[in-house]
Coordinates of C-alpha atoms in Angstrom, one line a residue:
M1128 CA -60.9 -17.2 -17.1
S1129 CA -61.2 -17.1 -21.1
A1130 CA -60.8 -20.5 -22.3
A1131 CA -57.9 -19.3 -24.4
M1132 CA -57.0 -17.8 -21.4
D1133 CA -57.3 -21.4 -19.9
R1134 CA -54.9 -23.3 -22.5
A1135 CA -51.9 -20.7 -22.8
L1136 CA -51.9 -21.3 -19.2
K1137 CA -51.6 -25.1 -20.2
A1138 CA -49.3 -25.3 -22.5
L1139 CA -46.7 -23.2 -20.4
S1140 CA -43.6 -25.8 -18.9
L1141 CA -41.7 -24.4 -15.5
E1142 CA -39.3 -26.6 -17.3
E1143 CA -39.2 -25.4 -20.4
E1144 CA -35.9 -22.5 -21.4
D1145 CA -35.4 -20.3 -24.3
K1146 CA -33.2 -20.3 -27.4
P1147 CA -30.3 -18.8 -27.6
F1148 CA -30.8 -15.7 -29.8
D1149 CA -27.8 -16.0 -33.2
M1150 CA -27.2 -12.3 -33.2
P1151 CA -27.2 -11.2 -36.9
D1152 CA -23.2 -11.1 -38.2
L1153 CA -24.4 -7.5 -40.4
P1154 CA -21.6 -4.6 -40.2
G1155 CA -25.5 -2.3 -38.8
F1156 CA -25.2 -5.1 -35.7
C1157 CA -21.7 -4.9 -34.9
S1158 CA -19.6 -2.1 -34.0
N1159 CA -15.8 -3.6 -34.1
E1160 CA -14.5 -1.3 -36.6
K1161 CA -15.7 1.8 -34.7
N1162 CA -14.5 0.8 -31.1
K1163 CA -10.8 -0.9 -32.9
L1164 CA -9.9 2.9 -32.9
S1165 CA -10.3 3.8 -29.2
L1166 CA -9.8 4.0 -25.7
V1167 CA -11.3 2.6 -23.0
G1168 CA -10.4 3.9 -19.1
R1169 CA -11.6 3.9 -15.7
M1170 CA -11.0 6.0 -13.5
L1171 CA -8.8 5.2 -9.9
N1172 CA -11.3 7.4 -7.7
P1173 CA -14.4 8.0 -9.1
E1174 CA -15.7 10.4 -6.1
C1175 CA -12.6 12.8 -6.9
Q1176 CA -13.6 12.3 -10.9
K1177 CA -16.1 14.3 -12.0
M1178 CA -15.9 13.7 -15.6
K1179 CA -18.7 13.9 -17.7
A1180 CA -17.9 15.5 -21.8
N1181 CA -15.8 14.0 -24.8
V1182 CA -16.8 10.7 -23.3
E1183 CA -19.1 7.7 -23.9
W1184 CA -19.8 6.5 -20.6
L1185 CA -20.0 2.5 -20.2
A1186 CA -20.2 0.5 -16.6
S1187 CA -18.6 0.6 -14.0
E1188 CA -16.8 3.6 -14.0
R1189 CA -15.4 3.2 -17.1
F1190 CA -15.3 4.7 -20.5
Q1191 CA -14.4 5.3 -24.5
F1192 CA -12.5 7.7 -26.1
F1193 CA -13.1 7.8 -29.3
F1194 CA -9.8 9.0 -32.1
D1195 CA -9.7 9.2 -35.9
H1196 CA -6.3 8.9 -36.9
E1197 CA -4.5 5.9 -35.1
H1198 CA -1.2 7.0 -34.8
D1199 CA -3.4 10.1 -32.5
L1200 CA -4.8 7.1 -30.1
L1201 CA -0.9 5.6 -30.5
D1202 CA 0.3 8.7 -29.2
V1203 CA -2.3 8.6 -25.6
L1204 CA -0.5 5.3 -24.7
E1205 CA 2.4 6.1 -24.8
K1206 CA 3.1 9.1 -22.6
G1207 CA 2.5 6.6 -19.7
V1208 CA -0.2 7.3 -17.1
H1209 CA -2.7 9.8 -17.6
T1210 CA -4.9 11.5 -15.1
F1211 CA -8.2 13.8 -14.4
N1212 CA -8.6 15.9 -11.8
E1213 CA -4.7 15.5 -10.7
W1214 CA -6.1 11.2 -10.2
A1215 CA -4.7 9.0 -12.1
L1216 CA -7.1 7.1 -15.3
A1217 CA -6.3 2.9 -16.1
I1218 CA -6.7 3.6 -19.6
E1219 CA -6.3 0.6 -22.8
R1220 CA -6.6 0.3 -25.5
W1221 CA -10.2 -1.2 -26.5
V1222 CA -9.9 -5.5 -27.3
E1223 CA -13.1 -8.3 -28.5
E1224 CA -12.5 -10.7 -25.4
P1225 CA -10.8 -8.2 -22.7
P1226 CA -9.0 -10.3 -20.0
D1227 CA -9.3 -10.1 -15.8
D1228 CA -7.2 -7.6 -15.2
Y1229 CA -7.9 -5.5 -18.6
L1230 CA -7.8 -1.8 -16.5
Q1231 CA -5.7 -3.2 -13.9
F1232 CA -2.7 -2.2 -14.7
I1233 CA -1.5 1.5 -15.3
S1234 CA 2.7 2.0 -17.7
L1235 CA 4.4 4.5 -15.6
W1236 CA 7.8 6.5 -16.1
V1237 CA 9.2 6.1 -12.4
R1238 CA 13.0 7.5 -11.9
I1239 CA 15.3 5.8 -9.2
S1240 CA 17.5 7.5 -7.3
N1241 CA 20.5 7.6 -5.5
I1242 CA 21.9 4.0 -6.7
P1243 CA 26.2 3.4 -5.8
I1244 CA 27.9 3.6 -8.5
N1245 CA 29.2 0.3 -8.8
Y1246 CA 25.5 -0.1 -9.4
Y1247 CA 25.5 1.6 -12.4
T1248 CA 24.8 -0.7 -14.7
K1249 CA 22.0 -2.7 -17.0
E1250 CA 20.9 -5.4 -14.8
A1251 CA 21.8 -3.7 -11.0
I1252 CA 18.4 -0.7 -12.6
M1253 CA 16.2 -3.2 -13.7
A1254 CA 16.2 -5.5 -10.8
L1255 CA 16.3 -2.2 -8.2
G1256 CA 12.6 -1.3 -11.2
D1257 CA 10.5 -4.7 -10.5
L1258 CA 10.4 -4.0 -7.2
V1259 CA 8.0 -1.9 -8.6
G1260 CA 6.3 -3.3 -11.2
E1261 CA 7.2 -5.5 -14.5
V1262 CA 9.9 -3.5 -15.8
K1263 CA 8.9 -3.3 -19.9
E1264 CA 11.3 0.1 -21.1
F1265 CA 14.9 1.1 -19.8
I1266 CA 16.6 3.3 -21.3
F1267 CA 20.1 3.3 -19.7
D1268 CA 23.8 3.7 -22.2
P1269 CA 26.9 3.1 -20.4
T1270 CA 28.9 4.4 -22.4
K1271 CA 27.5 8.0 -22.5
P1272 CA 28.2 9.9 -18.9
Q1273 CA 25.5 10.0 -16.8
T1274 CA 23.9 14.1 -16.0
Q1275 CA 20.7 13.4 -14.2
P1276 CA 21.1 11.8 -10.4
Y1277 CA 18.5 9.1 -11.7
Q1278 CA 17.4 6.3 -14.0
R1279 CA 14.3 5.8 -16.1
V1280 CA 12.5 2.5 -15.8
L1281 CA 9.6 2.0 -17.7
V1282 CA 6.8 -0.5 -15.1
K1283 CA 3.9 -1.8 -16.0
F1284 CA 2.0 -1.3 -12.3
N1285 CA -1.8 -2.6 -10.6
V1286 CA -3.1 -0.5 -9.2
A1287 CA -4.0 -2.2 -6.5
N1288 CA -0.3 -2.5 -5.4
S1289 CA 0.6 0.6 -2.7
L1290 CA 3.3 2.9 -4.5
K1291 CA 6.4 2.3 -3.5
M1292 CA 8.3 6.0 -2.3
S1293 CA 12.4 4.7 -1.7
R1294 CA 13.8 0.7 -0.6
V1295 CA 16.6 -0.2 2.1
I1296 CA 18.5 -2.4 -0.5
N1297 CA 21.7 -5.1 0.5
I1298 CA 24.9 -4.2 -0.4
K1299 CA 27.7 -7.1 0.4
G1300 CA 30.5 -5.5 1.6
A1301 CA 29.0 -1.9 2.2
K1302 CA 26.5 0.1 4.1
P1303 CA 22.5 -0.1 3.4
V1304 CA 22.2 2.2 1.1
T1305 CA 18.1 3.6 0.7
I1306 CA 17.3 4.3 -3.1
H1307 CA 14.6 6.5 -3.7
Y1308 CA 11.2 6.7 -6.9
N1309 CA 9.5 9.4 -7.3
Y1310 CA 6.6 8.8 -10.9
E1311 CA 5.8 10.7 -13.8
R1312 CA 3.1 12.4 -13.9
I1313 CA 1.4 10.8 -10.6
Q1314 CA 0.0 13.6 -8.9
K1315 CA -2.8 12.9 -6.2
R1316 CA -2.4 10.3 -4.1
C1317 CA -2.7 9.3 -0.1
F1318 CA 0.3 9.7 1.8
T1319 CA -0.6 7.1 4.5
C1320 CA -0.7 4.2 2.4
F1321 CA 0.6 5.6 -1.2
R1322 CA -2.2 3.8 -3.0
L1323 CA -4.0 5.4 -6.7
N1324 CA -7.7 4.7 -5.6
H1325 CA -8.5 7.3 -2.5
E1326 CA -8.3 10.4 -0.5
Q1327 CA -5.7 10.7 2.7
S1328 CA -9.3 11.1 4.9
R1329 CA -10.3 7.9 3.1
C1330 CA -7.5 5.9 4.0
P1331 CA -8.8 2.4 5.2
L1332 CA -5.6 2.7 7.3
V1333 CA -6.1 6.4 8.9
V1334 CA -9.8 5.0 9.4
K1335 CA -8.6 2.0 11.5
R1336 CA -7.0 4.3 13.3
R1337 CA -9.5 6.3 13.7
K1338 CA -11.6 4.1 15.2
D1339 CA -9.7 2.6 17.4
E1340 CA -9.3 6.6 19.1
A1341 CA -12.5 6.1 19.3
F1342 CA -12.6 2.9 21.1
A1343 CA -10.4 4.0 24.0
R1344 CA -11.9 6.8 24.1
R1345 CA -14.8 5.1 25.3
Q1346 CA -13.0 2.5 27.5
A1347 CA -11.4 5.2 29.2
I1348 CA -15.2 7.4 30.1
S1349 CA -16.4 3.9 31.2
K1350 CA -13.8 3.2 33.4
E1351 CA -14.2 6.1 35.3
L1352 CA -18.2 5.5 35.2
E1353 CA -17.0 2.9 37.3
L1354 CA -15.2 4.0 39.2
K1355 CA -17.4 6.6 40.3
K1356 CA -20.4 3.8 41.0
V1357 CA -18.4 2.2 44.2
V1358 CA -20.9 3.2 47.1
L1359 CA -20.0 2.2 50.8
H1360 CA -20.4 -0.8 52.5
E1361 CA -22.0 -0.5 55.6
D1362 CA -18.4 -1.8 57.5
D1363 CA -17.1 1.1 56.3
P1364 CA -16.3 3.5 59.1
L1365 CA -18.0 6.0 57.2
Y1366 CA -20.8 4.6 55.9
G1367 CA -23.7 7.2 57.2
I1368 CA -21.2 10.6 57.2
L1369 CA -19.8 10.9 53.7
T1370 CA -21.8 10.7 50.7
E1371 CA -21.3 8.4 47.9
D1372 CA -19.8 12.2 45.7
Q1373 CA -18.0 12.9 48.5
H1374 CA -16.5 9.6 49.5
W1375 CA -15.7 9.9 45.9
F1376 CA -13.7 12.7 45.5
L1377 CA -12.0 12.0 48.9
R1378 CA -10.5 8.2 47.0
T1379 CA -9.9 9.6 44.8
L1380 CA -7.5 12.5 46.6
C1381 CA -6.2 10.0 47.7
F1382 CA -4.9 7.4 45.2
G1383 CA -5.8 8.7 42.3
R1384 CA -8.9 7.5 39.3
D1385 CA -7.0 4.2 38.6
Q1386 CA -7.4 3.3 42.8
E1387 CA -10.0 0.9 43.7
E1388 CA -9.7 1.0 48.0
S1389 CA -11.4 2.4 50.5
V1390 CA -10.9 5.4 52.8
P1391 CA -8.3 3.7 55.4
A1392 CA -9.7 3.8 58.6
K1393 CA -7.5 6.5 59.9
T1394 CA -8.9 9.1 58.3
A1395 CA -12.6 8.4 59.9
P1396 CA -11.9 10.0 63.1
K1397 CA -11.1 13.3 61.3
I1398 CA -13.7 13.2 59.4
K1399 CA -15.8 12.1 62.0
E1400 CA -14.6 15.4 64.0
K1401 CA -14.6 17.7 61.7
A1402 CA -18.4 16.4 60.7

């Protein structure tokens, strides 16, 4: 080992820590101005959303899309939820310090139908919308004729939740009513749990049901094999006359597959005579 290397090793300390690096606050180092006119998005079902062009990819299945004009960016946001390959995207405007729930919510226009006539009020309809998500906008004028069989509300929806397709509402002095929800611009979803982040074939509920069914089949096969393992004991009247397979067949014929009793002794003489 050279003397210079030896001196360098002696100078090292395991307790030594690097000092924080101060990033220069210069235009060439920061892209804030560029990012101000951009949207950041997240694919909710990456396996079915292979996006390649026109976007800048970030980490964790996220992407960034840049605009030349503010009004174009706002127009995209005002349209509500967007999809790619028929699966929803979570899209929000870029922020320098994203909150913990960033890209966890989407804006959904929801059509609420089968509302009782007596409850065509702003308070009642907003309460029904809050069952889906936080109501952010509501277009309703009770002074005008209602020409549609539904009411529209814009909600802030948590993508970790399931889409509610209906809800039973109890009304004092009347029969319960089933309210229906329809989500505008939503195309594909899981039709078992109604979430937006996987296909039905990959739904945890479907996978669990398949595993349970497979386990039940294995248990049934194991039980059947156990029945076949029954042997003839020396005190059995048929011991030495029938083979174990013949004994199992006769026992199944007499008692069924679920029984574990031996062939009755009164059957033995007849078999012995034939033997």
